[in-house]
Coordinates of N, CA and C in Angstrom, one line a residue:
X1 N 0.8 -1.2 0.0 CA 0.0 0.0 0.0 C 0.9 1.3 0.0
X2 N 1.9 1.3 0.8 CA 2.8 2.5 0.9 C 3.5 2.8 -0.4
X3 N 3.9 1.8 -1.2 CA 4.6 2.0 -2.5 C 3.6 2.5 -3.5
X4 N 2.4 2.0 -3.5 CA 1.4 2.4 -4.4 C 1.1 3.9 -4.2
X5 N 0.9 4.3 -2.9 CA 0.6 5.6 -2.6 C 1.7 6.6 -3.0
X6 N 2.9 6.2 -2.8 CA 4.1 7.1 -3.2 C 4.0 7.3 -4.7
X7 N 3.8 6.2 -5.5 CA 3.8 6.3 -7.0 C 2.6 7.2 -7.4
X8 N 1.5 7.1 -6.8 CA 0.3 7.9 -7.2 C 0.7 9.4 -6.8
X9 N 1.3 9.6 -5.7 CA 1.6 11.0 -5.3 C 2.6 11.6 -6.3
X10 N 3.6 10.8 -6.7 CA 4.6 11.3 -7.7 C 3.9 11.7 -9.0
X11 N 3.1 10.8 -9.5 CA 2.4 11.0 -10.8 C 1.5 12.2 -10.7
X12 N 0.7 12.4 -9.6 CA -0.2 13.5 -9.5 C 0.6 14.8 -9.4
X13 N 1.7 14.8 -8.7 CA 2.5 16.0 -8.5 C 3.1 16.4 -9.9
X14 N 3.6 15.4 -10.6 CA 4.2 15.8 -12.0 C 3.1 16.3 -12.9
X15 N 1.9 15.7 -12.9 CA 0.8 16.2 -13.7 C 0.4 17.6 -13.3
X16 N 0.3 17.9 -12.0 CA -0.1 19.2 -11.6 C 1.0 20.2 -11.9
X17 N 2.3 19.9 -11.8 CA 3.4 20.8 -12.2 C 3.3 21.1 -13.7
X18 N 3.0 20.1 -14.5 CA 2.9 20.3 -16.0 C 1.7 21.2 -16.3
X19 N 0.6 21.0 -15.6 CA -0.6 21.8 -15.8 C -0.3 23.3 -15.4
X20 N 0.3 23.5 -14.3 CA 0.6 24.8 -13.8 C 1.6 25.5 -14.8
X21 N 2.6 24.8 -15.3 CA 3.5 25.3 -16.3 C 2.8 25.8 -17.5
X22 N 1.9 24.9 -18.0 CA 1.1 25.3 -19.2 C 0.3 26.5 -19.0
X23 N -0.4 26.6 -17.9 CA -1.2 27.8 -17.6 C -0.3 29.0 -17.5
X24 N 0.8 28.9 -16.8 CA 1.7 30.1 -16.6 C 2.2 30.6 -17.9
X25 N 2.7 29.7 -18.8 CA 3.3 30.2 -20.1 C 2.2 30.7 -21.0
X26 N 1.0 30.0 -20.9 CA -0.1 30.5 -21.8 C -0.6 31.9 -21.4
X27 N -0.7 32.1 -20.1 CA -1.1 33.5 -19.6 C 0.0 34.5 -19.9
X28 N 1.2 34.1 -19.8 CA 2.3 35.1 -20.1 C 2.3 35.5 -21.6
X29 N 2.1 34.5 -22.5 CA 2.0 34.8 -23.9 C 0.8 35.7 -24.2
X30 N -0.3 35.4 -23.6 CA -1.5 36.2 -23.8 C -1.3 37.6 -23.3
X31 N -0.6 37.8 -22.1 CA -0.4 39.1 -21.6 C 0.6 39.9 -22.5
X32 N 1.6 39.2 -23.0 CA 2.5 39.9 -23.9 C 1.8 40.3 -25.2
X33 N 0.8 39.6 -25.7 CA 0.1 39.9 -26.9 C -0.8 41.1 -26.6
X34 N -1.4 41.2 -25.5 CA -2.3 42.3 -25.2 C -1.5 43.5 -24.8
X35 N -0.4 43.4 -24.1 CA 0.4 44.5 -23.7 C 1.9 44.4 -24.2
X36 N 2.1 44.9 -25.4 CA 3.5 44.7 -26.0 C 4.5 45.6 -25.3
X37 N 5.7 45.1 -25.4 CA 6.8 45.9 -24.7 C 7.2 47.1 -25.5
X38 N 8.0 48.0 -25.0 CA 8.4 49.2 -25.7 C 9.1 48.9 -27.0
X39 N 9.9 47.8 -27.0 CA 10.6 47.4 -28.2 C 9.7 47.0 -29.3
X40 N 8.6 46.3 -28.9 CA 7.6 45.9 -29.9 C 6.9 47.1 -30.5
X41 N 6.6 48.1 -29.6 CA 6.0 49.3 -30.1 C 6.8 50.1 -31.0
X42 N 8.1 50.2 -30.8 CA 9.1 50.9 -31.6 C 9.2 50.3 -33.0
X43 N 9.0 49.0 -33.1 CA 9.2 48.4 -34.4 C 8.0 48.9 -35.3
X44 N 8.4 49.4 -36.5 CA 7.4 49.9 -37.4 C 6.8 48.8 -38.2
X45 N 5.7 49.1 -38.8 CA 5.0 48.1 -39.6 C 5.9 47.6 -40.7
X46 N 6.7 48.5 -41.3 CA 7.6 48.1 -42.4 C 8.6 47.1 -41.9
X47 N 9.2 47.4 -40.8 CA 10.2 46.5 -40.2 C 9.6 45.2 -39.9
X48 N 8.4 45.2 -39.4 CA 7.7 43.9 -39.1 C 7.4 43.1 -40.3
X49 N 6.9 43.8 -41.4 CA 6.7 43.1 -42.6 C 8.0 42.5 -43.2
X50 N 9.0 43.3 -43.2 CA 10.3 42.8 -43.7 C 10.8 41.6 -42.9
X51 N 10.7 41.6 -41.6 CA 11.1 40.5 -40.7 C 10.2 39.3 -41.0
X52 N 8.9 39.5 -41.1 CA 8.1 38.3 -41.4 C 8.3 37.8 -42.8
X53 N 8.6 38.6 -43.8 CA 8.9 38.2 -45.2 C 10.2 37.3 -45.2
X54 N 11.2 37.8 -44.5 CA 12.5 37.1 -44.4 C 12.3 35.7 -43.7
X55 N 11.5 35.7 -42.7 CA 11.2 34.5 -41.9 C 10.5 33.5 -42.9
X56 N 9.5 34.0 -43.6 CA 8.7 33.2 -44.6 C 9.6 32.6 -45.7
X57 N 10.5 33.5 -46.2 CA 11.4 33.0 -47.3 C 12.3 32.0 -46.8
X58 N 12.9 32.2 -45.6 CA 13.8 31.2 -45.1 C 13.1 29.9 -44.8
X59 N 11.9 29.9 -44.3 CA 11.1 28.7 -44.1 C 10.8 28.0 -45.4
X60 N 10.5 28.7 -46.5 CA 10.3 28.1 -47.8 C 11.5 27.5 -48.3
X61 N 12.6 28.1 -48.2 CA 13.9 27.6 -48.7 C 14.3 26.3 -47.9
X62 N 14.1 26.3 -46.6 CA 14.4 25.1 -45.8 C 13.5 23.9 -46.2
X63 N 12.2 24.2 -46.4 CA 11.2 23.2 -46.8 C 11.6 22.6 -48.1
X64 N 12.0 23.5 -49.1 CA 12.3 23.1 -50.4 C 13.6 22.2 -50.4
X65 N 14.5 22.5 -49.6 CA 15.7 21.7 -49.4 C 15.4 20.3 -48.8
X66 N 14.5 20.3 -47.8 CA 14.1 19.0 -47.2 C 13.3 18.2 -48.2
X67 N 12.6 18.8 -49.1 CA 11.8 18.0 -50.1 C 12.8 17.5 -51.2
X68 N 14.0 18.0 -51.2 CA 14.9 17.6 -52.2 C 14.9 18.4 -53.5
X69 N 14.2 19.5 -53.5 CA 14.1 20.3 -54.7 C 15.4 21.1 -54.9
X70 N 15.7 21.4 -56.1 CA 16.9 22.2 -56.4 C 16.5 23.6 -56.2
X71 N 17.5 24.4 -55.7 CA 17.2 25.8 -55.5 C 17.0 26.5 -56.9
X72 N 16.2 27.6 -56.9 CA 16.0 28.3 -58.1 C 17.2 29.1 -58.5
X73 N 17.4 29.4 -59.7 CA 18.6 30.2 -60.1 C 18.3 31.6 -59.8
X74 N 18.7 32.0 -58.6 CA 18.6 33.4 -58.2 C 19.9 34.0 -57.9
X75 N 19.9 35.3 -57.6 CA 21.1 35.9 -57.3 C 21.7 35.4 -56.0
X76 N 23.0 35.4 -55.9 CA 23.6 34.9 -54.7 C 23.4 35.9 -53.6
X77 N 23.3 37.2 -54.0 CA 23.1 38.3 -53.0 C 21.6 38.8 -53.2
X78 N 20.8 38.8 -52.2 CA 19.4 39.2 -52.3 C 19.3 40.7 -52.7
X79 N 18.3 41.0 -53.5 CA 17.9 42.3 -53.9 C 19.1 43.1 -54.7
X80 N 20.0 42.3 -55.2 CA 21.1 43.0 -55.9 C 22.1 43.7 -55.0
X81 N 22.0 43.5 -53.8 CA 22.9 44.2 -52.9 C 24.2 43.5 -52.9
X82 N 25.3 44.3 -52.7 CA 26.6 43.7 -52.7 C 27.0 43.4 -51.2
X83 N 27.8 42.4 -51.1 CA 28.3 42.1 -49.7 C 29.2 43.2 -49.2
X84 N 29.6 43.1 -48.0 CA 30.4 44.2 -47.4 C 31.8 44.4 -47.9
X85 N 32.4 43.3 -48.5 CA 33.7 43.4 -49.0 C 33.8 44.3 -50.2
X86 N 32.7 44.5 -50.9 CA 32.7 45.3 -52.1 C 32.3 46.8 -51.9
X87 N 31.9 47.1 -50.7 CA 31.4 48.4 -50.4 C 32.6 49.4 -50.3
X88 N 32.4 50.6 -50.7 CA 33.5 51.6 -50.7 C 33.6 52.1 -49.3
X89 N 34.8 52.1 -48.8 CA 35.0 52.6 -47.4 C 35.3 54.1 -47.5
X90 N 34.7 54.8 -46.5 CA 35.1 56.2 -46.4 C 36.3 56.3 -45.5
X91 N 37.4 56.9 -46.2 CA 38.7 57.0 -45.5 C 38.7 58.3 -44.7
X92 N 39.3 58.2 -43.6 CA 39.5 59.4 -42.8 C 40.6 60.3 -43.4
X93 N 40.3 61.6 -43.3 CA 41.3 62.6 -43.9 C 42.2 63.2 -42.9

């Protein structure tokens, strides 16, 4: 009887801890959505769209690679921008 009781107590305590954790993180996410931080407010809509677009493009590329599709013939540098090593440096006078 004693061993059975200890096992039941351990299982119930683990389940209650898991439930409490889920409720805590769920409420925290809900609160952050309703009350954004100052950094979230500072982010403009344009920045948010660009961040989401980059996230979506990266996700599509990764999914295409995992499906075994060949990458499209695109520029190695996005939007025709050059990498840092080709940028002209302003020299101090």
